[in-house]
PDB file of C-alpha atoms in Angstrom:
ATOM      1  CA  UNK A   4     120.529 -25.744  81.215  1.00  0.00           C
ATOM      2  CA  UNK A   5     120.218 -22.286  79.642  1.00  0.00           C
ATOM      3  CA  UNK A   6     121.590 -20.631  82.770  1.00  0.00           C
ATOM      4  CA  UNK A   7     124.522 -23.066  82.840  1.00  0.00           C
ATOM      5  CA  UNK A   8     125.285 -22.333  79.178  1.00  0.00           C
ATOM      6  CA  UNK A   9     125.235 -18.615  79.807  1.00  0.00           C
ATOM      7  CA  UNK A  10     127.500 -19.007  82.841  1.00  0.00           C
ATOM      8  CA  UNK A  11     129.841 -21.196  80.827  1.00  0.00           C
ATOM      9  CA  UNK A  12     130.097 -18.657  78.025  1.00  0.00           C
ATOM     10  CA  UNK A  13     130.679 -15.845  80.529  1.00  0.00           C
ATOM     11  CA  UNK A  14     133.444 -17.859  82.217  1.00  0.00           C
ATOM     12  CA  UNK A  15     135.200 -18.569  78.908  1.00  0.00           C
ATOM     13  CA  UNK A  16     134.953 -14.909  77.888  1.00  0.00           C
ATOM     14  CA  UNK A  17     136.424 -13.834  81.219  1.00  0.00           C
ATOM     15  CA  UNK A  18     139.348 -16.256  80.876  1.00  0.00           C
ATOM     16  CA  UNK A  19     140.098 -15.084  77.330  1.00  0.00           C
ATOM     17  CA  UNK A  20     139.969 -11.440  78.400  1.00  0.00           C
ATOM     18  CA  UNK A  21     142.366 -12.043  81.290  1.00  0.00           C
ATOM     19  CA  UNK A  22     144.659 -14.016  78.982  1.00  0.00           C
ATOM     20  CA  UNK A  23     144.784 -11.168  76.473  1.00  0.00           C
ATOM     21  CA  UNK A  24     145.499  -8.661  79.236  1.00  0.00           C
ATOM     22  CA  UNK A  25     148.349 -10.821  80.553  1.00  0.00           C
ATOM     23  CA  UNK A  26     149.757 -11.190  77.051  1.00  0.00           C
ATOM     24  CA  UNK A  27     149.666  -7.438  76.477  1.00  0.00           C
ATOM     25  CA  UNK A  28     151.321  -6.892  79.851  1.00  0.00           C
ATOM     26  CA  UNK A  29     154.087  -9.354  79.011  1.00  0.00           C
ATOM     27  CA  UNK A  30     154.634  -7.820  75.599  1.00  0.00           C
ATOM     28  CA  UNK A  31     154.898  -4.338  77.100  1.00  0.00           C
ATOM     29  CA  UNK A  32     157.218  -5.209  79.966  1.00  0.00           C
ATOM     30  CA  UNK A  33     160.168  -4.153  77.867  1.00  0.00           C
ATOM     31  CA  UNK A  34     158.518  -0.796  77.236  1.00  0.00           C
ATOM     32  CA  UNK A  35     158.457   0.024  80.938  1.00  0.00           C
ATOM     33  CA  UNK A  36     160.452   2.880  82.495  1.00  0.00           C
ATOM     34  CA  UNK A  37     162.524   0.228  84.286  1.00  0.00           C
ATOM     35  CA  UNK A  38     164.388  -0.544  81.072  1.00  0.00           C
ATOM     36  CA  UNK A  39     167.855   0.983  81.690  1.00  0.00           C
ATOM     37  CA  UNK A  40     169.059   0.750  78.107  1.00  0.00           C
ATOM     38  CA  UNK A  41     166.984   3.418  76.422  1.00  0.00           C
ATOM     39  CA  UNK A  42     166.949   7.153  76.904  1.00  0.00           C
ATOM     40  CA  UNK A  43     164.163   9.464  75.821  1.00  0.00           C
ATOM     41  CA  UNK A  44     164.697  13.010  77.059  1.00  0.00           C
ATOM     42  CA  UNK A  45     161.219  14.088  75.997  1.00  0.00           C
ATOM     43  CA  UNK A  46     159.396  11.318  77.864  1.00  0.00           C
ATOM     44  CA  UNK A  47     161.244  10.765  81.179  1.00  0.00           C
ATOM     45  CA  UNK A  48     158.866   7.991  82.232  1.00  0.00           C
ATOM     46  CA  UNK A  49     158.933   6.052  78.976  1.00  0.00           C
ATOM     47  CA  UNK A  50     161.871   5.175  76.797  1.00  0.00           C
ATOM     48  CA  UNK A  51     159.784   5.793  73.717  1.00  0.00           C
ATOM     49  CA  UNK A  52     156.202   6.494  72.804  1.00  0.00           C
ATOM     50  CA  UNK A  53     154.800   3.725  70.564  1.00  0.00           C
ATOM     51  CA  UNK A  54     151.697   5.839  69.966  1.00  0.00           C
ATOM     52  CA  UNK A  55     153.749   8.616  68.363  1.00  0.00           C
ATOM     53  CA  UNK A  56     152.433   7.774  64.918  1.00  0.00           C
ATOM     54  CA  UNK A  57     151.322  11.194  63.756  1.00  0.00           C
ATOM     55  CA  UNK A  58     151.991  11.978  60.124  1.00  0.00           C
ATOM     56  CA  UNK A  59     153.859  15.107  61.182  1.00  0.00           C
ATOM     57  CA  UNK A  60     155.934  13.909  64.141  1.00  0.00           C
ATOM     58  CA  UNK A  61     159.510  12.693  63.913  1.00  0.00           C
ATOM     59  CA  UNK A  62     160.671   9.624  65.799  1.00  0.00           C
ATOM     60  CA  UNK A  63     163.694   9.749  68.091  1.00  0.00           C
ATOM     61  CA  UNK A  64     165.212   7.113  70.392  1.00  0.00           C
ATOM     62  CA  UNK A  65     168.642   6.864  71.996  1.00  0.00           C
ATOM     63  CA  UNK A  66     169.844   3.429  73.100  1.00  0.00           C
ATOM     64  CA  UNK A  67     172.772   2.188  75.182  1.00  0.00           C
ATOM     65  CA  UNK A  68     174.207  -1.305  74.890  1.00  0.00           C
ATOM     66  CA  UNK A  69     173.458  -3.635  77.791  1.00  0.00           C
ATOM     67  CA  UNK A  70     176.006  -6.434  77.563  1.00  0.00           C
ATOM     68  CA  UNK A  71     173.866  -8.746  79.677  1.00  0.00           C
ATOM     69  CA  UNK A  72     170.836  -8.351  77.415  1.00  0.00           C
ATOM     70  CA  UNK A  73     172.555  -7.549  74.163  1.00  0.00           C
ATOM     71  CA  UNK A  74     170.476  -9.896  72.051  1.00  0.00           C
ATOM     72  CA  UNK A  75     167.229  -9.781  74.023  1.00  0.00           C
ATOM     73  CA  UNK A  76     163.948  -8.663  72.508  1.00  0.00           C
ATOM     74  CA  UNK A  77     165.457  -8.225  69.068  1.00  0.00           C
ATOM     75  CA  UNK A  78     162.351  -9.700  67.467  1.00  0.00           C
ATOM     76  CA  UNK A  79     160.045  -6.968  68.719  1.00  0.00           C
ATOM     77  CA  UNK A  80     159.586  -5.156  65.442  1.00  0.00           C
ATOM     78  CA  UNK A  81     156.024  -3.918  65.068  1.00  0.00           C
ATOM     79  CA  UNK A  82     154.147  -2.070  62.398  1.00  0.00           C
ATOM     80  CA  UNK A  83     156.110   0.839  60.984  1.00  0.00           C
ATOM     81  CA  UNK A  84     155.897   4.262  62.527  1.00  0.00           C
ATOM     82  CA  UNK A  85     158.723   6.738  62.944  1.00  0.00           C
ATOM     83  CA  UNK A  86     159.108   6.466  66.698  1.00  0.00           C
ATOM     84  CA  UNK A  87     159.072   2.689  66.628  1.00  0.00           C
ATOM     85  CA  UNK A  88     161.456   2.623  63.673  1.00  0.00           C
ATOM     86  CA  UNK A  89     163.878   4.844  65.606  1.00  0.00           C
ATOM     87  CA  UNK A  90     163.624   2.487  68.567  1.00  0.00           C
ATOM     88  CA  UNK A  91     164.297  -0.592  66.462  1.00  0.00           C
ATOM     89  CA  UNK A  92     167.240   0.983  64.667  1.00  0.00           C
ATOM     90  CA  UNK A  93     168.868   2.163  67.899  1.00  0.00           C
ATOM     91  CA  UNK A  94     168.270  -1.210  69.514  1.00  0.00           C
ATOM     92  CA  UNK A  95     169.672  -3.191  66.587  1.00  0.00           C
ATOM     93  CA  UNK A  96     172.626  -0.830  66.177  1.00  0.00           C
ATOM     94  CA  UNK A  97     173.775  -1.318  69.766  1.00  0.00           C
ATOM     95  CA  UNK A  98     173.774  -5.072  69.125  1.00  0.00           C
ATOM     96  CA  UNK A  99     176.528  -4.545  66.531  1.00  0.00           C
ATOM     97  CA  UNK A 100     180.007  -5.238  67.946  1.00  0.00           C
ATOM     98  CA  UNK A 101     181.864  -2.076  69.009  1.00  0.00           C
ATOM     99  CA  UNK A 102     178.748   0.129  68.828  1.00  0.00           C
ATOM    100  CA  UNK A 103     178.327   1.397  72.379  1.00  0.00           C
ATOM    101  CA  UNK A 104     175.473   3.836  71.968  1.00  0.00           C
ATOM    102  CA  UNK A 105     173.226   4.937  69.126  1.00  0.00           C
ATOM    103  CA  UNK A 106     170.783   7.804  68.733  1.00  0.00           C
ATOM    104  CA  UNK A 107     168.371   7.640  65.818  1.00  0.00           C
ATOM    105  CA  UNK A 108     166.138  10.260  64.274  1.00  0.00           C
ATOM    106  CA  UNK A 109     163.556   9.190  61.704  1.00  0.00           C
ATOM    107  CA  UNK A 110     161.985  12.023  59.713  1.00  0.00           C
ATOM    108  CA  UNK A 111     159.541  11.842  56.840  1.00  0.00           C
ATOM    109  CA  UNK A 112     162.251  10.723  54.405  1.00  0.00           C
ATOM    110  CA  UNK A 113     165.614  10.499  56.178  1.00  0.00           C
ATOM    111  CA  UNK A 114     167.226   8.534  58.986  1.00  0.00           C
ATOM    112  CA  UNK A 115     170.009  10.196  60.968  1.00  0.00           C
ATOM    113  CA  UNK A 116     172.064   7.972  63.284  1.00  0.00           C
ATOM    114  CA  UNK A 117     174.806   9.228  65.582  1.00  0.00           C
ATOM    115  CA  UNK A 118     176.695   6.574  67.519  1.00  0.00           C
ATOM    116  CA  UNK A 119     179.623   5.954  69.814  1.00  0.00           C
ATOM    117  CA  UNK A 120     182.109   3.285  68.803  1.00  0.00           C
ATOM    118  CA  UNK A 121     185.598   2.051  69.519  1.00  0.00           C
ATOM    119  CA  UNK A 122     185.846   0.224  66.201  1.00  0.00           C
ATOM    120  CA  UNK A 123     189.203   0.571  64.464  1.00  0.00           C
ATOM    121  CA  UNK A 124     187.619   0.362  61.023  1.00  0.00           C
ATOM    122  CA  UNK A 125     185.300   3.369  61.087  1.00  0.00           C
ATOM    123  CA  UNK A 126     183.989   2.834  57.571  1.00  0.00           C
ATOM    124  CA  UNK A 127     183.049  -0.761  58.273  1.00  0.00           C
ATOM    125  CA  UNK A 128     181.224   0.270  61.458  1.00  0.00           C
ATOM    126  CA  UNK A 129     179.384   2.983  59.524  1.00  0.00           C
ATOM    127  CA  UNK A 130     178.378   0.487  56.859  1.00  0.00           C
ATOM    128  CA  UNK A 131     176.946  -1.933  59.414  1.00  0.00           C
ATOM    129  CA  UNK A 132     174.937   0.744  61.198  1.00  0.00           C
ATOM    130  CA  UNK A 133     173.653   2.184  57.931  1.00  0.00           C
ATOM    131  CA  UNK A 134     172.575  -1.153  56.465  1.00  0.00           C
ATOM    132  CA  UNK A 135     170.882  -2.073  59.726  1.00  0.00           C
ATOM    133  CA  UNK A 136     168.770   1.069  59.409  1.00  0.00           C
ATOM    134  CA  UNK A 137     168.056   0.357  55.751  1.00  0.00           C
ATOM    135  CA  UNK A 138     166.559  -2.992  56.756  1.00  0.00           C
ATOM    136  CA  UNK A 139     164.042  -1.284  59.052  1.00  0.00           C
ATOM    137  CA  UNK A 140     162.705   1.689  57.081  1.00  0.00           C
ATOM    138  CA  UNK A 141     160.977   1.838  53.691  1.00  0.00           C
ATOM    139  CA  UNK A 142     163.440   1.674  50.828  1.00  0.00           C
ATOM    140  CA  UNK A 143     162.875   5.254  49.672  1.00  0.00           C
ATOM    141  CA  UNK A 144     164.490   6.526  52.887  1.00  0.00           C
ATOM    142  CA  UNK A 145     168.028   7.888  52.872  1.00  0.00           C
ATOM    143  CA  UNK A 146     170.272   7.014  55.804  1.00  0.00           C
ATOM    144  CA  UNK A 147     173.070   9.176  57.201  1.00  0.00           C
ATOM    145  CA  UNK A 148     175.418   8.074  59.966  1.00  0.00           C
ATOM    146  CA  UNK A 149     178.079   9.668  62.124  1.00  0.00           C
ATOM    147  CA  UNK A 150     180.486   8.377  64.753  1.00  0.00           C
ATOM    148  CA  UNK A 151     180.807  11.913  66.124  1.00  0.00           C
ATOM    149  CA  UNK A 152     178.948  11.840  69.479  1.00  0.00           C
ATOM    150  CA  UNK A 153     178.316  15.587  69.226  1.00  0.00           C
ATOM    151  CA  UNK A 154     175.737  14.849  66.548  1.00  0.00           C
ATOM    152  CA  UNK A 155     173.624  13.029  69.139  1.00  0.00           C
ATOM    153  CA  UNK A 156     172.700  16.330  70.731  1.00  0.00           C
ATOM    154  CA  UNK A 157     171.978  17.902  67.360  1.00  0.00           C
ATOM    155  CA  UNK A 158     169.552  15.247  66.195  1.00  0.00           C
ATOM    156  CA  UNK A 159     168.010  15.163  69.659  1.00  0.00           C
ATOM    157  CA  UNK A 160     167.171  18.851  69.296  1.00  0.00           C
ATOM    158  CA  UNK A 161     165.575  18.197  65.920  1.00  0.00           C
ATOM    159  CA  UNK A 162     163.464  15.419  67.440  1.00  0.00           C
ATOM    160  CA  UNK A 163     161.414  18.073  69.212  1.00  0.00           C
ATOM    161  CA  UNK A 164     160.270  19.377  65.809  1.00  0.00           C
ATOM    162  CA  UNK A 165     157.979  17.884  63.199  1.00  0.00           C
ATOM    163  CA  UNK A 166     157.282  18.246  59.502  1.00  0.00           C
ATOM    164  CA  UNK A 167     155.251  21.399  60.121  1.00  0.00           C
ATOM    165  CA  UNK A 168     157.940  23.181  62.139  1.00  0.00           C
ATOM    166  CA  UNK A 169     159.375  26.237  60.400  1.00  0.00           C
ATOM    167  CA  UNK A 170     162.922  25.656  59.105  1.00  0.00           C
ATOM    168  CA  UNK A 171     162.848  21.994  60.218  1.00  0.00           C
ATOM    169  CA  UNK A 172     164.007  20.806  56.799  1.00  0.00           C
ATOM    170  CA  UNK A 173     166.733  23.437  56.703  1.00  0.00           C
ATOM    171  CA  UNK A 174     168.087  22.340  60.091  1.00  0.00           C
ATOM    172  CA  UNK A 175     167.955  18.657  59.124  1.00  0.00           C
ATOM    173  CA  UNK A 176     169.887  19.311  55.926  1.00  0.00           C
ATOM    174  CA  UNK A 177     172.478  21.315  57.862  1.00  0.00           C
ATOM    175  CA  UNK A 178     173.065  18.426  60.275  1.00  0.00           C
ATOM    176  CA  UNK A 179     173.233  15.964  57.382  1.00  0.00           C
ATOM    177  CA  UNK A 180     175.999  18.009  55.769  1.00  0.00           C
ATOM    178  CA  UNK A 181     177.980  17.789  59.000  1.00  0.00           C
ATOM    179  CA  UNK A 182     177.328  14.066  59.359  1.00  0.00           C
ATOM    180  CA  UNK A 183     178.596  13.450  55.829  1.00  0.00           C
ATOM    181  CA  UNK A 184     182.074  14.394  57.071  1.00  0.00           C
ATOM    182  CA  UNK A 185     182.082  11.068  58.947  1.00  0.00           C
ATOM    183  CA  UNK A 186     182.447   7.708  57.152  1.00  0.00           C
ATOM    184  CA  UNK A 187     179.212   6.570  55.484  1.00  0.00           C
ATOM    185  CA  UNK A 188     180.212   3.038  54.534  1.00  0.00           C
ATOM    186  CA  UNK A 189     180.049   1.549  51.074  1.00  0.00           C
ATOM    187  CA  UNK A 190     177.641   2.589  48.338  1.00  0.00           C
ATOM    188  CA  UNK A 191     174.361   0.718  48.458  1.00  0.00           C
ATOM    189  CA  UNK A 192     174.465  -0.505  44.854  1.00  0.00           C
ATOM    190  CA  UNK A 193     175.476   0.546  41.347  1.00  0.00           C
ATOM    191  CA  UNK A 194     172.802   3.222  41.118  1.00  0.00           C
ATOM    192  CA  UNK A 195     172.852   4.604  44.643  1.00  0.00           C
ATOM    193  CA  UNK A 196     175.484   6.288  46.747  1.00  0.00           C
ATOM    194  CA  UNK A 197     176.407   5.288  50.296  1.00  0.00           C
ATOM    195  CA  UNK A 198     173.293   6.942  51.693  1.00  0.00           C
ATOM    196  CA  UNK A 199     170.846   5.332  49.278  1.00  0.00           C
ATOM    197  CA  UNK A 200     170.467   8.397  47.077  1.00  0.00           C
ATOM    198  CA  UNK A 201     170.140   8.053  43.342  1.00  0.00           C
ATOM    199  CA  UNK A 202     171.941  10.424  40.984  1.00  0.00           C
ATOM    200  CA  UNK A 203     168.858  12.585  40.401  1.00  0.00           C
ATOM    201  CA  UNK A 204     168.371  12.965  44.166  1.00  0.00           C
ATOM    202  CA  UNK A 205     171.738  14.562  44.788  1.00  0.00           C
ATOM    203  CA  UNK A 206     172.298  18.293  44.825  1.00  0.00           C
ATOM    204  CA  UNK A 207     175.350  17.586  42.724  1.00  0.00           C
ATOM    205  CA  UNK A 208     175.818  14.667  40.303  1.00  0.00           C
ATOM    206  CA  UNK A 209     177.615  11.647  41.677  1.00  0.00           C
ATOM    207  CA  UNK A 210     181.176  11.348  40.491  1.00  0.00           C
ATOM    208  CA  UNK A 211     182.836   8.169  39.265  1.00  0.00           C
ATOM    209  CA  UNK A 212     184.410   7.941  42.722  1.00  0.00           C
ATOM    210  CA  UNK A 213     180.948   7.961  44.345  1.00  0.00           C
ATOM    211  CA  UNK A 214     179.829   5.075  42.171  1.00  0.00           C
ATOM    212  CA  UNK A 215     182.782   2.832  43.058  1.00  0.00           C
ATOM    213  CA  UNK A 216     182.916   0.618  46.155  1.00  0.00           C
TER     214      UNK A 216
END
């Protein structure tokens, strides 16, 4: 009887282990290199690195809309890290109508999103992309968007840096200044501008125009 009990326990343990392995495999199928929608120039065999959770690394993911799977896997939002946040933002952004491609960089305090769109109302498109990002990252983050595809290459270059890279902050701020020439959507609320910055966080005080929808 003791031997049978031991065999029974071993059998149950083996089944549970196999079940967990199958579940993990199923959950990670969409992270395989066969996914044609995502582009990661730094990791040619993976569209993003979910283990890139270092406190110094930035997260970067570029995503292309797949019309056949536009709304698939939209619920795969895991615990927050910069690489995963960039993946989720790019994925969700390309689900927005008229957003064809989106590249997202998540730093230690900012989100930079460059996207391609054929939307006639550029400000409305910018607002949708920006608010999508705001729903993913912690609220203290500031979000900057641009419908200038040239900015994709610029933020991609920054993605190879991290918080300890010399002049990283200077280069990020320079790109942000360029991105601000594109529509940023509506202000977030009465105390924040379109990028989620409060008055004391701006280099220059917000004007009355900044505080109006």
